[in-house]
CSV table of C-alpha atoms in Angstrom, one decimal:
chain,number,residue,atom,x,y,z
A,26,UNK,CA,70.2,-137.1,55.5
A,27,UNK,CA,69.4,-140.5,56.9
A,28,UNK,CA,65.9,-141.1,57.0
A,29,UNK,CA,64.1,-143.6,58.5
A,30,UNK,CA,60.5,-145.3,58.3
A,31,UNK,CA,57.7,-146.0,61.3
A,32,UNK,CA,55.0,-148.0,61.5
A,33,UNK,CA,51.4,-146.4,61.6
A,34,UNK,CA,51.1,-145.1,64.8
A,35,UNK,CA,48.4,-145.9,66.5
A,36,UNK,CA,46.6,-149.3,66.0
A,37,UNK,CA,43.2,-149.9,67.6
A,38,UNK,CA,42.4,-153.1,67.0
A,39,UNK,CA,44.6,-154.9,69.5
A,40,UNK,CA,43.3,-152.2,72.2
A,41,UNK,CA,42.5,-154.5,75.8
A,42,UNK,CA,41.1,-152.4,78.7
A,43,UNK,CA,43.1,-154.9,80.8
A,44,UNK,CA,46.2,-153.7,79.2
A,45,UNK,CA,48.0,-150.1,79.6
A,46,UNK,CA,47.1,-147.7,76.7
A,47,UNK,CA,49.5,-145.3,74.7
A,48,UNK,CA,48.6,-141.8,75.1
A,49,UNK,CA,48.0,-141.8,71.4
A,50,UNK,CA,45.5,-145.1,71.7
A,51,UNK,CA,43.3,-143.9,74.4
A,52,UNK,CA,43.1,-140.4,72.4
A,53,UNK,CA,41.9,-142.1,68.8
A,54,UNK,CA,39.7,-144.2,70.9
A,55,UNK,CA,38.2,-141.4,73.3
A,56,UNK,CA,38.2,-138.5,71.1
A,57,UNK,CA,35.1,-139.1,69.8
A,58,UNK,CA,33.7,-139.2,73.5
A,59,UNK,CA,34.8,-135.9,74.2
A,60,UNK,CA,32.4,-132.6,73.5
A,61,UNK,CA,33.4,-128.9,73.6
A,62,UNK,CA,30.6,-127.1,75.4
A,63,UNK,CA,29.3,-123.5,74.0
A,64,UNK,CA,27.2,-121.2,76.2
A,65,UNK,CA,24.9,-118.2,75.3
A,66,UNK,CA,24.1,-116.2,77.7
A,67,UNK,CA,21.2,-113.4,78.2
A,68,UNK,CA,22.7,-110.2,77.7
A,69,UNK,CA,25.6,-108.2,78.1
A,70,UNK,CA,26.3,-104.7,79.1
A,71,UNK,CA,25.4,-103.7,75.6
A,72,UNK,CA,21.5,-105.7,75.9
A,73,UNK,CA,22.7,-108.3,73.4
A,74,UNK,CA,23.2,-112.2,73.1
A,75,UNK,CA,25.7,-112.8,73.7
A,76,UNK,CA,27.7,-116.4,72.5
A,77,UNK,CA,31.2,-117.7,74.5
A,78,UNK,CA,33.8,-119.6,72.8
A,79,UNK,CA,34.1,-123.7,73.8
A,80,UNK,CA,33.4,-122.1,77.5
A,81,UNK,CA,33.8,-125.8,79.1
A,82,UNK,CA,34.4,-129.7,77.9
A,83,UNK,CA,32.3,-132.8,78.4
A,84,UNK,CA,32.1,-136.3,77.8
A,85,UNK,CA,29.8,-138.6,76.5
A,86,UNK,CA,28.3,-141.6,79.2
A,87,UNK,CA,25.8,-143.3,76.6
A,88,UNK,CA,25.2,-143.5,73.1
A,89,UNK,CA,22.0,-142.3,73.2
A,90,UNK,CA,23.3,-138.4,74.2
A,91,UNK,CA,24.1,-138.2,77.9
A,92,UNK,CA,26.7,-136.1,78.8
A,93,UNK,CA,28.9,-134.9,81.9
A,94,UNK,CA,30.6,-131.6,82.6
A,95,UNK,CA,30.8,-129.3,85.4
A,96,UNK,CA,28.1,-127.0,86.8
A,97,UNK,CA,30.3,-124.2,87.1
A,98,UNK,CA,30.3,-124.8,83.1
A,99,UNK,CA,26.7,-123.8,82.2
A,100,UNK,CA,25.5,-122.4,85.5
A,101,UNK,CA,24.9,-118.6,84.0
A,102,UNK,CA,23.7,-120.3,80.7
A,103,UNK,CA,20.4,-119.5,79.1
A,104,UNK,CA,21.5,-121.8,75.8
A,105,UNK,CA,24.3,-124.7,75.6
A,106,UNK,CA,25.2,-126.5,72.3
A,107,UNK,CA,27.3,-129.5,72.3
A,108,UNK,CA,30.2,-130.0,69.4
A,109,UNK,CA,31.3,-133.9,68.9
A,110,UNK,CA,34.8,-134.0,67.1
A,111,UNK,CA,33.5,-134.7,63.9
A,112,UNK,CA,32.0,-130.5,63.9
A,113,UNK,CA,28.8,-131.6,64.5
A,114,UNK,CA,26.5,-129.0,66.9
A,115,UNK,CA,23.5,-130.4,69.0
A,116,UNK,CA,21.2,-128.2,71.3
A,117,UNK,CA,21.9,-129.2,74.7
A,118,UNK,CA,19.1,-129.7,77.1
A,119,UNK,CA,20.1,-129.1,80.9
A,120,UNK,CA,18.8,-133.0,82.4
A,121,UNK,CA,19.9,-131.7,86.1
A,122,UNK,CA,22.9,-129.8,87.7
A,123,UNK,CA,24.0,-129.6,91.3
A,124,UNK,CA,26.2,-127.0,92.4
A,125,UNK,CA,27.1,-128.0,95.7
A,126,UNK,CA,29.2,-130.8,93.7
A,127,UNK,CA,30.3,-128.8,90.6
A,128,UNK,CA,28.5,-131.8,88.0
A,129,UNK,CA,25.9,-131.1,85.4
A,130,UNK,CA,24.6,-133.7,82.9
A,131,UNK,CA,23.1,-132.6,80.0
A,132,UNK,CA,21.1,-134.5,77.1
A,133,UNK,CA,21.4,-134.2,73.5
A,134,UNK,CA,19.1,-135.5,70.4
A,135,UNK,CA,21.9,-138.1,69.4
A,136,UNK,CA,21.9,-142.1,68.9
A,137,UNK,CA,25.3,-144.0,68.1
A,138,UNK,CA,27.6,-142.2,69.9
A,139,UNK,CA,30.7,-143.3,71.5
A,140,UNK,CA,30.5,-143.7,75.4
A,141,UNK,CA,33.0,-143.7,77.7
A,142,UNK,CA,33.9,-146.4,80.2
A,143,UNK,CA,33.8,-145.5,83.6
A,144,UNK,CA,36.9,-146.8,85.6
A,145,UNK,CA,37.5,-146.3,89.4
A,146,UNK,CA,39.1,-143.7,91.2
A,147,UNK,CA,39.4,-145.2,94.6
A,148,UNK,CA,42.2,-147.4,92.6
A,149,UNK,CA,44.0,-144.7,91.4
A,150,UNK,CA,47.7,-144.3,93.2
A,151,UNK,CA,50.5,-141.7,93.3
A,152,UNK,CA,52.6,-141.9,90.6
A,153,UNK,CA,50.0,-143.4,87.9
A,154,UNK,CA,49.7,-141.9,84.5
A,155,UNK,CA,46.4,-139.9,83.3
A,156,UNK,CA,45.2,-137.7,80.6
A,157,UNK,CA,42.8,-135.3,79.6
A,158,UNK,CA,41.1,-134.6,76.6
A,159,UNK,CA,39.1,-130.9,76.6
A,160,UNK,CA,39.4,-127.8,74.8
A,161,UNK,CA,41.8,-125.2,76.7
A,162,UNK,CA,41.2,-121.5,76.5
A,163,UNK,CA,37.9,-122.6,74.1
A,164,UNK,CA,39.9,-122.9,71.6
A,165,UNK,CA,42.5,-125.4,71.3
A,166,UNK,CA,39.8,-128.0,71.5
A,167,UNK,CA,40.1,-131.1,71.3
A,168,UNK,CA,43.2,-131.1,73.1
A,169,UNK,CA,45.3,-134.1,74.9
A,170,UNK,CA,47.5,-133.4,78.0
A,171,UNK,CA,49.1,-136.0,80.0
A,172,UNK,CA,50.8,-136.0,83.3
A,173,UNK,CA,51.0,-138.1,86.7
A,174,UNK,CA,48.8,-138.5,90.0
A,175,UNK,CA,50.2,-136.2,92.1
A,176,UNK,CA,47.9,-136.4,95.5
A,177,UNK,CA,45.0,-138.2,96.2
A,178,UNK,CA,42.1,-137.1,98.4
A,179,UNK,CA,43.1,-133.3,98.3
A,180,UNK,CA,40.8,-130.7,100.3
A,181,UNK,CA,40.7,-127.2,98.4
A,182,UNK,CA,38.9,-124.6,99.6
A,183,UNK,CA,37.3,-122.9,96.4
A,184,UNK,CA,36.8,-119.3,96.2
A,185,UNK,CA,33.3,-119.7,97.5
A,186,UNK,CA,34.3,-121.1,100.7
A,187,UNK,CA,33.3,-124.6,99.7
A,188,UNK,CA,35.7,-127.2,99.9
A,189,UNK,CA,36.3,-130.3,97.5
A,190,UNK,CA,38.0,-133.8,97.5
A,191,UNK,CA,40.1,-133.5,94.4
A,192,UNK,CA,42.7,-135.7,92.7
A,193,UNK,CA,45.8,-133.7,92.5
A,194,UNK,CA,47.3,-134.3,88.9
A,195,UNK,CA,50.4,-132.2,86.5
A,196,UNK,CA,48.5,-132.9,83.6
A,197,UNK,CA,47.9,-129.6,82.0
A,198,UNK,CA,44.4,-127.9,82.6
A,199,UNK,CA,43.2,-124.6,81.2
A,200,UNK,CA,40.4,-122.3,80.9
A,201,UNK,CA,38.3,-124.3,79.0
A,202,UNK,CA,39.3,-128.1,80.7
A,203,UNK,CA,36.8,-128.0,83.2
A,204,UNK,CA,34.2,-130.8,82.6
A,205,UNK,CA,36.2,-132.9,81.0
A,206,UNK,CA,37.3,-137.0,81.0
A,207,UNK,CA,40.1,-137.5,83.3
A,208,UNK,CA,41.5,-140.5,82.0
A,209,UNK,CA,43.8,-143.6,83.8
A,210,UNK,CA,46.1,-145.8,81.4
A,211,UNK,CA,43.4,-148.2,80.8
A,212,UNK,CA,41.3,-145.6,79.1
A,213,UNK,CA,38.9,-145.4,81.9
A,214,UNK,CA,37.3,-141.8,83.2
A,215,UNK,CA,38.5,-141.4,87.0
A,216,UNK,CA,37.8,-138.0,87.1
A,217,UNK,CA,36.3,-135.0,86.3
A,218,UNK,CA,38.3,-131.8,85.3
A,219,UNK,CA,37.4,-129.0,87.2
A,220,UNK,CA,40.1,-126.3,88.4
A,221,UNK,CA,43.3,-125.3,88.2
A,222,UNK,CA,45.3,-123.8,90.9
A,223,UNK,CA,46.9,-120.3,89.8
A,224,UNK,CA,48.0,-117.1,91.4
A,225,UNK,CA,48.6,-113.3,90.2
A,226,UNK,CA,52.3,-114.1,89.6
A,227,UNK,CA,52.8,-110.5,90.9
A,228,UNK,CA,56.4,-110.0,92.6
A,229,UNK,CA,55.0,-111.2,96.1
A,230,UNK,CA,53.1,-114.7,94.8
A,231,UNK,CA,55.1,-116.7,92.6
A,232,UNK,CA,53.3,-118.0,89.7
A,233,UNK,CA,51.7,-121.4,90.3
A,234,UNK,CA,51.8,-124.0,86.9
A,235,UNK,CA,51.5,-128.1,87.4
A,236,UNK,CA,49.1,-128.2,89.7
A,237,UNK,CA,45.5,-129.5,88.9
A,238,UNK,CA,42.3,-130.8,90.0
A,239,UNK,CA,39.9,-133.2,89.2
A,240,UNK,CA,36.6,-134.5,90.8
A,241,UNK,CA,37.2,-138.1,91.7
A,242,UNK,CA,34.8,-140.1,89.9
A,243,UNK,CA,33.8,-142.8,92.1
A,244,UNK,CA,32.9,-139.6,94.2
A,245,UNK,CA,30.1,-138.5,92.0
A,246,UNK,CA,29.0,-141.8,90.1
A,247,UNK,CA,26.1,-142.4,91.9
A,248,UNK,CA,24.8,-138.7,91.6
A,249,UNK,CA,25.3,-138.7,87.8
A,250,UNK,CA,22.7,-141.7,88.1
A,251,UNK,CA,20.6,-139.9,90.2
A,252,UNK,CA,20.5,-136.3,87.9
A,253,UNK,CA,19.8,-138.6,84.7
A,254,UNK,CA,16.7,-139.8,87.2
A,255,UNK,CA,15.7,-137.5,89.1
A,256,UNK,CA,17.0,-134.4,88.0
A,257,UNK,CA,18.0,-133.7,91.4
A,258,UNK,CA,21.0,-136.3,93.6
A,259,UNK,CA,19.0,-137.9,96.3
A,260,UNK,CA,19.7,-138.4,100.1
A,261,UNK,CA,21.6,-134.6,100.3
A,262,UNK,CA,20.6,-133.8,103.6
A,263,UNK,CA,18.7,-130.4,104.4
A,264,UNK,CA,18.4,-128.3,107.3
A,265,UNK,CA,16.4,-125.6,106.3
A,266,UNK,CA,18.6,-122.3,107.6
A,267,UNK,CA,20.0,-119.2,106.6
A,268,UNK,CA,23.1,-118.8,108.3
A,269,UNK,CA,26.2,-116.7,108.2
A,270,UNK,CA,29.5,-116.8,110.5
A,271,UNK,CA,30.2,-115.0,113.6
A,272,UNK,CA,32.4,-112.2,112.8
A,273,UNK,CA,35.6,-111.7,114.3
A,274,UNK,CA,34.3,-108.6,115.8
A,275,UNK,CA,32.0,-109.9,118.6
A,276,UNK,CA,34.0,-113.0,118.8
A,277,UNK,CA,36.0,-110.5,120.4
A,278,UNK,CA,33.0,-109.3,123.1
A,279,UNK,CA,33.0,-112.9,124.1
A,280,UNK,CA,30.0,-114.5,121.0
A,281,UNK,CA,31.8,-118.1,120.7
A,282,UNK,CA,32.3,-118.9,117.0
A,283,UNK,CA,30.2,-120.8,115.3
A,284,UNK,CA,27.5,-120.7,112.0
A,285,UNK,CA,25.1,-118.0,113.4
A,286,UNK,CA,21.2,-118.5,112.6
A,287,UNK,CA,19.3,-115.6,110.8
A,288,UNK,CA,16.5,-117.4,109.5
A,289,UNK,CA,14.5,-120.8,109.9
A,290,UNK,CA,12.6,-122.6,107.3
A,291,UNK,CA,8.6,-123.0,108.1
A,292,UNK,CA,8.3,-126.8,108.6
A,293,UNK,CA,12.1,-127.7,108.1
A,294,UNK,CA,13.7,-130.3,110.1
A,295,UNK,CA,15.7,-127.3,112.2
A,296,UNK,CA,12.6,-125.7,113.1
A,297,UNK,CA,10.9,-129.0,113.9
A,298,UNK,CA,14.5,-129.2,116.1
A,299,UNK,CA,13.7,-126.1,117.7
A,300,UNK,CA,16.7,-124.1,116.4
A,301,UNK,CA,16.0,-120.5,116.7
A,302,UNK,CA,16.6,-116.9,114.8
A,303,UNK,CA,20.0,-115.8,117.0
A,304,UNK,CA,21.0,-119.4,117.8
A,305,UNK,CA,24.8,-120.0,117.0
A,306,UNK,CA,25.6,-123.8,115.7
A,307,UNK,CA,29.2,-124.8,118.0
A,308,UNK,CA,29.1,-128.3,116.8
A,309,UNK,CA,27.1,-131.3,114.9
A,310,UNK,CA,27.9,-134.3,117.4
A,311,UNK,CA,31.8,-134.1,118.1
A,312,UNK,CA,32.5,-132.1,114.4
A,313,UNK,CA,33.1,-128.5,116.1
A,314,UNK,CA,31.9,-125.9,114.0
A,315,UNK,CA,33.6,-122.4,113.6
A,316,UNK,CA,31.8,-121.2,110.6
A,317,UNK,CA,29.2,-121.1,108.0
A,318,UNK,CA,31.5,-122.7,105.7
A,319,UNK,CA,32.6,-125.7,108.1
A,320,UNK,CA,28.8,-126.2,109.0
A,321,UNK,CA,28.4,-127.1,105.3
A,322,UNK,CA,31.5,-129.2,105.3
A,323,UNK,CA,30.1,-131.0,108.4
A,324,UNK,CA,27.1,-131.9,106.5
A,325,UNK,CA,28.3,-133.9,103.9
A,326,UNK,CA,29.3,-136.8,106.0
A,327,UNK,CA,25.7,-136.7,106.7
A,328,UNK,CA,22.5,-138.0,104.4
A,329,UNK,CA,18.9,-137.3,104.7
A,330,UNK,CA,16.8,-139.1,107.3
A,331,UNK,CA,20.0,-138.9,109.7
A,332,UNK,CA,19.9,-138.0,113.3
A,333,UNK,CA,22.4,-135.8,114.4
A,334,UNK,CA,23.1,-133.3,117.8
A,335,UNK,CA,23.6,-129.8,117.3
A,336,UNK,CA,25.8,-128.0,120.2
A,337,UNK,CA,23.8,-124.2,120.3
A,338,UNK,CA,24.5,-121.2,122.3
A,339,UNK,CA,21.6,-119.5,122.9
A,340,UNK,CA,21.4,-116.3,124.6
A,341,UNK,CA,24.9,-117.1,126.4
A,342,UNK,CA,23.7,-120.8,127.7
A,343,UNK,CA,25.0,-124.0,125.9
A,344,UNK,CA,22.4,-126.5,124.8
A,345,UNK,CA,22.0,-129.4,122.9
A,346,UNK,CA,19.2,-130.0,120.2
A,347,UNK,CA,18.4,-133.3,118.3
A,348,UNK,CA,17.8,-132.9,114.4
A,349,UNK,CA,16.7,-135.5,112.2
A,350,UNK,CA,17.5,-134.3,108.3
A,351,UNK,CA,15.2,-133.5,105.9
A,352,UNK,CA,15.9,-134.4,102.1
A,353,UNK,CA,17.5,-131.8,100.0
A,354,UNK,CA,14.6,-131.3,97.1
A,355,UNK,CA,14.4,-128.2,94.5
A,356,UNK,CA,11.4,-126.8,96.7
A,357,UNK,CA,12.9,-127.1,99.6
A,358,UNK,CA,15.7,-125.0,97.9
A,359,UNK,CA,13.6,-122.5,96.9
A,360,UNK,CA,12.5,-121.9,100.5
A,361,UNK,CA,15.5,-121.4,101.6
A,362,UNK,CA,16.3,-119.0,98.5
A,363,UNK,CA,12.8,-117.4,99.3
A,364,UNK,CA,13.9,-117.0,102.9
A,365,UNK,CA,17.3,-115.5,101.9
A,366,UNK,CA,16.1,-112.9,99.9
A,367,UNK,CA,13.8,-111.8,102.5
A,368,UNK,CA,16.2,-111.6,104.9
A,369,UNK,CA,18.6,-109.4,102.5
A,370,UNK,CA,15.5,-107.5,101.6
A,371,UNK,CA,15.2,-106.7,105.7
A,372,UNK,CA,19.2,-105.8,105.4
A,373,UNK,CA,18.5,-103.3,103.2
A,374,UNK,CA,15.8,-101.3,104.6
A,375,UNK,CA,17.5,-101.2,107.9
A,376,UNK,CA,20.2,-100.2,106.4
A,377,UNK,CA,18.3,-97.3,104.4
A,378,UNK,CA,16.5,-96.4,107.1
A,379,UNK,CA,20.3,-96.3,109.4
A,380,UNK,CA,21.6,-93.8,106.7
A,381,UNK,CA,18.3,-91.8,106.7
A,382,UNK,CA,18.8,-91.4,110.0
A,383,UNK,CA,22.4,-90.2,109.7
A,384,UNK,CA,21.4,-87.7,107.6
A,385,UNK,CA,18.9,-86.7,110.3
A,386,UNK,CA,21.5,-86.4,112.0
A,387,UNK,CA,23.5,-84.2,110.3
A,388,UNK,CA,21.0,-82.0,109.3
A,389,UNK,CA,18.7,-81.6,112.5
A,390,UNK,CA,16.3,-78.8,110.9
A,391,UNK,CA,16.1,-80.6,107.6
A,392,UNK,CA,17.1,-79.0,104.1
């Protein structure tokens, strides 16, 4: 047996952010920035507590306890607690979330921790190196996984209907990824882990492996500033609706497609606008608009306090309306959440009241 000798294998001390870093340098010099995120949540069907493995990852943006992850991450949490890679557990305290983008920050009672740096995504090109450093499945954490850029400024449609501008990477991403550092080959975050595309690998759909996302950071930088803040990202724009698409059904009796209007906001910008219950959105100046889904695409090119014109069909006339957006705030939120459940509310007693009346129908003399 021939056996040989190697030097130690990582040194740290010679490590230049203007230099490329071995996967193995930016790992012993960014593991200690990286957090597995446990969530409790209410109840289950059984009435209890109930406690997930690492459901998500993080990493840390100051030494005094602020850290990123993804909404999606602690969105159903009534608890989080934070582990460092040392084993030690903090309480988490949610500092603000936004759904819309899929980022959280939370805040932890810590001092001397190891931040990140914050690189640039915009710089990023096909073909570069990154890695990530999470927890996959929960439980593999602290993991590292390298790959390549493999797209830049991909849309995906989420399940939701929402889409995203992700950076398309091979780097492998679990369960249990999302949240985490997305790092370049300086050792700088450009991204945010958040999904992996997969299918049912049934016979039909071939099973999909390689291909994963992550939230450009340069997309999202100014909002983390704004949730440590404000609690809330500023300048979202707000129309104050509830709206749903037309369905295929009485696009086929001649409704045009479009985001159809079943409820204004008292005092919102789209009923100062004039927009009305029954109204159907065709377009936001020349951005047609075929759906609910594409009306809330449309609006993020847009920020509060600007004017736009909204294409309507109203009662089978076209019209144009001019609507100057209103800031999206937590109360404003809550109206629109108010107004939704009011309107499903309404749904449901018409819909009571249609089956009572089948019954009547069926049984003209009563029981």
């Amino acid at each position: 047996l021939y056996e040989g000798t190697r030097p130690t294998a990582v040194t740290l001390a010679n490590v230049d952010q203007n230099e490329p870093m071995t996967a193995a340098q930016i790992y012993a010099t960014y593991v200690n920035s990286t957090v597995g995120i446990t969530t409790e949540i209410d109840t289950n069907v059984f009435g209890q507590v109930v406690q997930t493995a690492a459901s998500g990852s993080g990493f840390i943006i100051s030494q005094d306890g602020y850290i990123v992850t993804n909404y999606h991450v602690i969105e159903d949490a009534s608890a989080s607690k934070v582990t460092l890679y040392d084993g030690t557990s903090y309480p988490a305290t949610l500092v603000g979330g936004d759904e819309e983008n899929d980022i959280a920050v939370l805040k932890i009672a810590a001092t001397g921790l190891t931040p990140v740096v914050i690189g640039s995504s915009d710089e990023l090109v096909v073909g570069e190196p990154v890695y990530a450093i999470g927890n996959p499945l929960g439980e593999l954490t602290f993991s590292l996984t390298g790959g390549y850029v493999s797209a830049l400024n991909r849309n995906v449609t989420m399940s939701d209907g929402r889409r995203m501008n992700y950076i398309q990477t091979d780097t492998a991403i679990n369960s249990g990824n999302s949240g985490g550092a997305l790092f370049n080959q300086y050792g700088q975050v450009v991204g945010i882990v958040s999904a992996k595309l997969s299918s049912s690998g049934s016979s039909t759909s071939a099973s999909v492996e390689g291909i994963g996302f992550a939230i450009p950071i340069d997309d999202v930088k100014d909002m983390i500033t704004d949730l440590i803040q404000y609690g809330y990202i500023t300048g979202q724009p707000y129309m104050g609706i509830i709206n749903q698409t037309v369905s295929s059904e009485a696009q086929w009796y001649g409704t045009p497609a479009g985001a159809y209007v079943r409820g204004v906001v008292d005092g919102s910008c789209a009923d100062t606008a004039g927009l009305q219950v029954g109204d159907i959105i065709t377009a936001i100046d020349d951005t047609s608009v075929a759906s609910s889904d594409e009306l809330s695409n449309a609006l993020k090119d847009y920020e509060a306090g600007d004017t736009a014109t909204l294409t309507v069909s109203r009662s089978g006339e076209s019209l144009t309306l001019t609507i100057t957006f209103d800031e999206r705030t937590d109360e404003r939120v809550q109206a629109s959440q108010d107004l939704q459940d009011q309107i499903e509310q309404q749904d449901q007693q018409n819909q009571n009241q249609q089956n009572n009346n089948n019954w009547g129908n069926f049984f003209p003399f009563g029981w």
